[in-house]
GROMACS .gro file of C-alpha atoms in nm:
model
  335
    1GLN     CA    1  12.661  10.329   8.912
    2ASP     CA    2  12.618   9.993   8.742
    3TYR     CA    3  12.471  10.177   8.445
    4LEU     CA    4  12.771  10.326   8.266
    5ILE     CA    5  12.695  10.590   8.007
    6ASP     CA    6  13.064  10.646   7.935
    7ALA     CA    7  13.335  10.391   7.987
    8SER     CA    8  13.685  10.524   8.027
    9ALA     CA    9  13.944  10.399   7.781
   10SER     CA   10  14.090  10.173   8.049
   11ILE     CA   11  13.768   9.972   8.086
   12GLY     CA   12  13.640   9.990   7.729
   13ASP     CA   13  13.508   9.662   7.596
   14GLY     CA   14  13.765   9.646   7.319
   15PHE     CA   15  13.527   9.701   7.030
   16SER     CA   16  13.451  10.071   7.047
   17PHE     CA   17  13.650  10.321   6.845
   18THR     CA   18  13.729  10.539   7.147
   19GLY     CA   19  13.629  10.340   7.455
   20GLY     CA   20  13.477  10.650   7.613
   21LYS     CA   21  13.378  11.011   7.566
   22TYR     CA   22  13.453  11.227   7.266
   23SER     CA   23  13.599  11.485   7.502
   24ASN     CA   24  13.552  11.621   7.852
   25GLU     CA   25  13.325  11.895   7.721
   26PRO     CA   26  12.947  11.855   7.764
   27SER     CA   27  12.804  11.686   7.457
   28PRO     CA   28  12.452  11.698   7.304
   29ALA     CA   29  12.414  11.334   7.410
   30ASP     CA   30  12.481  11.429   7.775
   31ILE     CA   31  12.216  11.702   7.757
   32TRP     CA   32  11.964  11.466   7.598
   33PHE     CA   33  12.030  11.193   7.855
   34GLU     CA   34  11.970  11.434   8.141
   35GLN     CA   35  11.616  11.493   8.012
   36GLY     CA   36  11.524  11.126   8.051
   37LYS     CA   37  11.503  10.847   8.304
   38ILE     CA   38  11.562  10.473   8.321
   39VAL     CA   39  11.255  10.247   8.342
   40LYS     CA   40  11.277   9.873   8.407
   41ALA     CA   41  11.049   9.647   8.202
   42HIS     CA   42  11.046   9.300   8.042
   43ALA     CA   43  11.212   9.018   8.232
   44VAL     CA   44  11.564   8.915   8.138
   45ASP     CA   45  11.530   8.562   8.002
   46GLY     CA   46  11.873   8.421   8.060
   47THR     CA   47  12.110   8.244   8.297
   48GLY     CA   48  12.248   8.562   8.447
   49GLU     CA   49  12.592   8.503   8.298
   50LYS     CA   50  12.804   8.802   8.205
   51ALA     CA   51  12.783   8.874   7.833
   52LYS     CA   52  13.076   8.788   7.606
   53ASP     CA   53  13.140   8.919   7.262
   54PRO     CA   54  13.018   8.689   6.980
   55ILE     CA   55  13.347   8.699   6.787
   56PHE     CA   56  13.623   8.611   7.035
   57GLY     CA   57  13.420   8.512   7.341
   58LEU     CA   58  13.585   8.779   7.555
   59ALA     CA   59  13.399   8.913   7.860
   60MET     CA   60  13.256   9.256   7.786
   61ALA     CA   61  13.274   9.559   8.015
   62GLY     CA   62  13.002   9.689   8.247
   63SER     CA   63  12.851   9.922   7.986
   64SER     CA   64  12.773   9.617   7.771
   65GLN     CA   65  12.598   9.420   8.044
   66SER     CA   66  12.222   9.412   8.095
   67SER     CA   67  12.034   9.429   8.421
   68SER     CA   68  11.994   9.098   8.603
   69ASP     CA   69  11.615   9.111   8.648
   70GLU     CA   70  11.439   9.344   8.404
   71PHE     CA   71  11.585   9.535   8.110
   72ARG     CA   72  11.656   9.906   8.146
   73TRP     CA   73  11.487  10.137   7.895
   74PHE     CA   74  11.575  10.501   7.842
   75CYS     CA   75  11.258  10.713   7.837
   76VAL     CA   76  11.194  11.084   7.799
   77GLU     CA   77  10.864  11.198   7.948
   78SER     CA   78  10.704  11.541   7.926
   79GLY     CA   79  10.366  11.704   7.976
   80SER     CA   80  10.109  11.645   8.250
   81PRO     CA   81  10.023  11.281   8.331
   82GLU     CA   82   9.664  11.400   8.365
   83ASN     CA   83   9.647  11.462   7.990
   84PRO     CA   84   9.595  11.196   7.720
   85THR     CA   85   9.910  10.988   7.665
   86ILE     CA   86  10.105  10.967   7.340
   87VAL     CA   87  10.389  10.715   7.305
   88LEU     CA   88  10.648  10.802   7.040
   89ILE     CA   89  10.833  10.501   6.899
   90HIS     CA   90  11.143  10.537   6.682
   91GLY     CA   91  11.231  10.329   6.378
   92PHE     CA   92  11.522  10.112   6.273
   93PRO     CA   93  11.791  10.229   6.318
   94SER     CA   94  11.728  10.541   6.524
   95GLN     CA   95  11.664  10.669   6.877
   96ALA     CA   96  11.397  10.849   7.078
   97TYR     CA   97  11.613  11.156   7.013
   98SER     CA   98  11.458  11.174   6.666
   99TYR     CA   99  11.138  11.309   6.826
  100ARG     CA  100  11.312  11.591   7.016
  101ASN     CA  101  11.153  11.866   6.801
  102ALA     CA  102  10.804  11.718   6.829
  103LEU     CA  103  10.814  11.679   7.209
  104PRO     CA  104  10.775  12.050   7.305
  105ILE     CA  105  10.475  12.088   7.074
  106LEU     CA  106  10.297  11.778   7.201
  107SER     CA  107  10.371  11.828   7.571
  108LYS     CA  108  10.154  12.142   7.582
  109ASP     CA  109   9.833  11.940   7.571
  110TYR     CA  110   9.945  11.578   7.608
  111HIS     CA  111  10.142  11.345   7.828
  112VAL     CA  112  10.422  11.236   7.595
  113ILE     CA  113  10.665  10.945   7.628
  114ALA     CA  114  10.948  10.864   7.389
  115PHE     CA  115  11.176  10.566   7.448
  116ASP     CA  116  11.477  10.386   7.303
  117TRP     CA  117  11.413  10.027   7.195
  118LEU     CA  118  11.634   9.760   7.350
  119GLY     CA  119  11.956   9.761   7.150
  120PHE     CA  120  11.939  10.133   7.069
  121GLY     CA  121  12.028  10.468   7.223
  122PHE     CA  122  12.066  10.459   7.601
  123SER     CA  123  11.854  10.148   7.664
  124ASP     CA  124  12.009   9.809   7.746
  125LYS     CA  125  12.185   9.637   7.457
  126PRO     CA  126  12.192   9.271   7.560
  127GLN     CA  127  12.416   9.042   7.363
  128PRO     CA  128  12.219   8.775   7.171
  129GLY     CA  129  12.201   8.466   7.388
  130TYR     CA  130  12.212   8.663   7.713
  131GLY     CA  131  11.845   8.729   7.778
  132PHE     CA  132  11.726   8.882   7.449
  133ASN     CA  133  11.778   8.764   7.091
  134TYR     CA  134  11.624   9.058   6.902
  135THR     CA  135  11.346   8.856   6.736
  136LEU     CA  136  11.041   9.053   6.625
  137LYS     CA  137  10.830   8.841   6.860
  138GLU     CA  138  11.047   8.948   7.154
  139TYR     CA  139  11.009   9.312   7.054
  140VAL     CA  140  10.628   9.275   7.060
  141GLU     CA  141  10.643   9.114   7.403
  142SER     CA  142  10.886   9.374   7.539
  143LEU     CA  143  10.667   9.657   7.409
  144GLU     CA  144  10.371   9.513   7.597
  145SER     CA  145  10.577   9.502   7.917
  146LEU     CA  146  10.701   9.860   7.877
  147ILE     CA  147  10.358  10.007   7.800
  148ASN     CA  148  10.214   9.827   8.102
  149LYS     CA  149  10.475  10.008   8.313
  150LEU     CA  150  10.436  10.351   8.153
  151ALA     CA  151  10.064  10.379   8.080
  152THR     CA  152   9.868  10.171   8.329
  153ASN     CA  153   9.489  10.168   8.283
  154LYS     CA  154   9.494  10.442   8.021
  155LYS     CA  155   9.404  10.453   7.654
  156ILE     CA  156   9.700  10.574   7.454
  157THR     CA  157   9.798  10.700   7.113
  158LEU     CA  158  10.086  10.513   6.953
  159VAL     CA  159  10.313  10.683   6.700
  160VAL     CA  160  10.571  10.465   6.526
  161GLN     CA  161  10.814  10.523   6.243
  162GLY     CA  162  10.963  10.295   5.979
  163TYR     CA  163  11.051   9.928   6.010
  164PHE     CA  164  10.930   9.892   6.369
  165ALA     CA  165  10.575   9.975   6.254
  166PRO     CA  166  10.486   9.607   6.187
  167VAL     CA  167  10.598   9.519   6.541
  168VAL     CA  168  10.381   9.793   6.692
  169VAL     CA  169  10.079   9.707   6.475
  170LYS     CA  170  10.117   9.344   6.584
  171TYR     CA  171  10.094   9.465   6.944
  172ALA     CA  172   9.802   9.692   6.855
  173GLY     CA  173   9.615   9.405   6.693
  174VAL     CA  174   9.612   9.219   7.025
  175TYR     CA  175   9.563   9.518   7.255
  176ARG     CA  176   9.345   9.740   7.037
  177ASP     CA  177   9.123   9.819   7.337
  178LYS     CA  178   9.415  10.012   7.487
  179LEU     CA  179   9.453  10.237   7.182
  180ARG     CA  180   9.292  10.572   7.118
  181ASN     CA  181   9.474  10.641   6.791
  182LEU     CA  182   9.750  10.491   6.579
  183ILE     CA  183   9.986  10.704   6.369
  184LEU     CA  184  10.235  10.541   6.131
  185LEU     CA  185  10.527  10.736   5.987
  186ASN     CA  186  10.663  10.585   5.663
  187PRO     CA  187  10.583  10.224   5.755
  188PRO     CA  188  10.659   9.932   5.519
  189LEU     CA  189  10.308   9.888   5.378
  190THR     CA  190  10.349   9.701   5.051
  191VAL     CA  191  10.497   9.367   4.951
  192LYS     CA  192  10.794   9.549   4.796
  193HIS     CA  193  10.856   9.726   5.126
  194ALA     CA  194  10.928   9.396   5.303
  195ASN     CA  195  11.289   9.386   5.184
  196LEU     CA  196  11.549   9.583   5.379
  197PRO     CA  197  11.749   9.837   5.177
  198SER     CA  198  12.110   9.742   5.111
  199THR     CA  199  12.227  10.004   5.363
  200LEU     CA  200  12.061   9.802   5.640
  201SER     CA  201  12.072   9.448   5.505
  202VAL     CA  202  12.453   9.463   5.488
  203PHE     CA  203  12.457   9.451   5.869
  204SER     CA  204  12.301   9.103   5.857
  205ASN     CA  205  12.578   8.955   5.642
  206PHE     CA  206  12.808   8.693   5.789
  207LEU     CA  207  13.131   8.849   5.923
  208LEU     CA  208  13.094   9.159   5.705
  209GLY     CA  209  12.789   9.254   5.911
  210GLU     CA  210  12.982   9.223   6.237
  211ILE     CA  211  13.257   9.447   6.098
  212PHE     CA  212  13.034   9.716   5.947
  213SER     CA  213  12.810   9.733   6.255
  214GLN     CA  214  13.114   9.837   6.460
  215ASP     CA  215  13.181  10.138   6.236
  216PRO     CA  216  12.993  10.438   6.387
  217ILE     CA  217  12.989  10.628   6.058
  218ARG     CA  218  12.843  10.339   5.861
  219ALA     CA  219  12.610  10.220   6.140
  220SER     CA  220  12.482  10.564   6.229
  221ASP     CA  221  12.551  10.846   5.983
  222LYS     CA  222  12.517  10.649   5.660
  223ALA     CA  223  12.214  10.453   5.780
  224LEU     CA  224  12.035  10.779   5.858
  225THR     CA  225  12.143  11.003   5.572
  226SER     CA  226  12.101  10.748   5.292
  227SER     CA  227  11.727  10.727   5.359
  228GLY     CA  228  11.633  11.087   5.282
  229PRO     CA  229  11.733  11.422   5.132
  230TYR     CA  230  11.899  11.592   5.425
  231LYS     CA  231  12.243  11.594   5.582
  232ILE     CA  232  12.248  11.577   5.962
  233LYS     CA  233  12.422  11.852   6.156
  234GLU     CA  234  12.736  11.743   6.338
  235GLU     CA  235  12.594  11.805   6.686
  236VAL     CA  236  12.294  11.585   6.598
  237ALA     CA  237  12.511  11.313   6.443
  238MET     CA  238  12.716  11.302   6.764
  239VAL     CA  239  12.409  11.185   6.959
  240TYR     CA  240  12.328  10.911   6.711
  241ARG     CA  241  12.691  10.794   6.702
  242ARG     CA  242  12.726  10.789   7.080
  243PRO     CA  243  12.618  10.425   7.143
  244TYR     CA  244  12.854  10.295   6.874
  245LEU     CA  245  13.147  10.501   7.004
  246THR     CA  246  13.118  10.404   7.368
  247SER     CA  247  13.059  10.030   7.337
  248GLY     CA  248  13.065   9.742   7.091
  249SER     CA  249  12.729   9.622   7.225
  250ALA     CA  250  12.536   9.867   7.005
  251GLY     CA  251  12.697   9.722   6.695
  252PHE     CA  252  12.630   9.362   6.796
  253ALA     CA  253  12.266   9.455   6.864
  254LEU     CA  254  12.242   9.620   6.521
  255ASN     CA  255  12.382   9.305   6.362
  256ALA     CA  256  12.128   9.085   6.545
  257ILE     CA  257  11.819   9.295   6.472
  258SER     CA  258  11.922   9.325   6.106
  259ARG     CA  259  11.922   8.946   6.081
  260SER     CA  260  11.583   8.924   6.251
  261MET     CA  261  11.436   9.190   6.026
  262LYS     CA  262  11.569   9.023   5.714
  263LYS     CA  263  11.422   8.691   5.827
  264GLY     CA  264  11.085   8.797   5.969
  265LEU     CA  265  10.991   9.132   5.815
  266LYS     CA  266  10.790   8.989   5.524
  267ALA     CA  267  10.555   8.793   5.750
  268TYR     CA  268  10.512   9.089   5.984
  269VAL     CA  269  10.431   9.326   5.696
  270GLU     CA  270  10.167   9.080   5.573
  271ASP     CA  271  10.019   9.063   5.925
  272MET     CA  272  10.021   9.441   5.949
  273ARG     CA  273   9.834   9.475   5.621
  274SER     CA  274   9.574   9.222   5.736
  275ILE     CA  275   9.521   9.395   6.069
  276LEU     CA  276   9.488   9.744   5.921
  277MET     CA  277   9.256   9.630   5.641
  278ASP     CA  278   9.031   9.425   5.868
  279GLU     CA  279   8.675   9.560   5.867
  280LYS     CA  280   8.670   9.514   6.246
  281TRP     CA  281   8.968   9.748   6.292
  282GLU     CA  282   8.812  10.049   6.465
  283VAL     CA  283   9.119  10.234   6.590
  284GLU     CA  284   9.146  10.570   6.415
  285THR     CA  285   9.462  10.540   6.206
  286MET     CA  286   9.667  10.796   6.016
  287ILE     CA  287   9.959  10.728   5.784
  288CYS     CA  288  10.206  11.012   5.745
  289TRP     CA  289  10.442  10.977   5.450
  290GLY     CA  290  10.765  11.158   5.369
  291GLU     CA  291  10.764  11.153   4.990
  292ARG     CA  292  11.143  11.175   4.956
  293ASP     CA  293  11.196  10.839   5.123
  294ARG     CA  294  11.487  10.667   4.944
  295TRP     CA  295  11.421  10.331   5.110
  296LEU     CA  296  11.046  10.285   5.070
  297SER     CA  297  10.867  10.372   4.748
  298PHE     CA  298  10.546  10.577   4.761
  299GLU     CA  299  10.404  10.347   4.493
  300GLY     CA  300  10.111  10.151   4.635
  301VAL     CA  301  10.078  10.361   4.951
  302GLU     CA  302   9.783  10.565   4.823
  303ASP     CA  303   9.607  10.249   4.705
  304PHE     CA  304   9.654  10.087   5.046
  305CYS     CA  305   9.516  10.390   5.231
  306ARG     CA  306   9.224  10.416   4.992
  307GLY     CA  307   9.141  10.048   5.035
  308SER     CA  308   9.179  10.050   5.412
  309LYS     CA  309   9.009  10.391   5.449
  310HIS     CA  310   9.290  10.525   5.662
  311ARG     CA  311   9.386  10.891   5.641
  312LEU     CA  312   9.702  10.966   5.443
  313VAL     CA  313   9.905  11.283   5.497
  314ALA     CA  314  10.196  11.337   5.259
  315LEU     CA  315  10.499  11.548   5.349
  316PRO     CA  316  10.671  11.641   5.020
  317THR     CA  317  11.002  11.754   5.174
  318ALA     CA  318  11.061  11.470   5.425
  319GLY     CA  319  11.249  11.145   5.379
  320HIS     CA  320  11.217  10.810   5.558
  321HIS     CA  321  11.291  10.951   5.906
  322VAL     CA  322  10.999  11.194   5.894
  323GLN     CA  323  11.029  11.314   6.253
  324GLU     CA  324  11.397  11.396   6.202
  325ASP     CA  325  11.339  11.587   5.877
  326CYS     CA  326  11.018  11.771   5.977
  327GLY     CA  327  10.994  11.735   6.355
  328GLN     CA  328  10.779  12.039   6.426
  329GLU     CA  329  10.540  11.968   6.140
  330VAL     CA  330  10.502  11.606   6.253
  331GLY     CA  331  10.437  11.725   6.610
  332GLU     CA  332  10.158  11.950   6.487
  333LEU     CA  333  10.006  11.670   6.276
  334ILE     CA  334  10.005  11.433   6.573
  335ALA     CA  335   9.852  11.699   6.796
   0.00000   0.00000   0.00000
């Protein structure tokens, strides 16, 4: 009971728009949450103090507090554990929910795991300074910890989308012996890709970033729909908005990771390019590209794939969030 999915209005942390549920009716977010489980991984590196908001220093409610020992990650697992394992990793900003249409296809022949990064979805959203500061280095270390919990002594396929691709490739560069395949969905591959689009970089701004990151429509809907050609159905948007509606912690996490991305993305993109173009890189790698991406230009992607000899699959109708736009098609490509 210490893990509160919905806080009633009376115990809201003071920063959410509603402090609790949208209504008493079952929501798509409830249904999605019931499909998953909570996994503990990556030690909390802090004093154990209760988190306070970074603006006024007020103590935040239970739904904004992290575990005291290891962070809690929301994971959805399907398919037989006896089959080869595929780990589906969402981008920034998004959730494991983005892979919902690919999961049924992959689970027929594979053991599939999708998870929410710390700071997103139903996973812990620690306040910066209370055990996790949202640096890209910490994300690499936390990914190692989670994979060690979920896929012990097994070779795995990693699938990652968008701006978290450099983090995952950094992990893969160290632990390449654990990888069977690597699949990148619209990753930032070129020098020009290393700058966050204005829709995301605004969350890193002083004061303005704190304000905008607390607006569910701007933090969720706009951040998702501005990156591609499609509008999201209301029942889908409700799942993505859920973290921002029920607690201010999601917004503070978004603000922190935006700052880290703006500061460290360039170096991580350069490292990713070096790793993937290294002649000693032997992990079979595929790059899947939604050509209607409004954040990352297709210019230079073909040249990179040609030079690195990695397979390139273009999806003409998809935007930046490929798995959201063409979930079934992406599932079949991965399979």
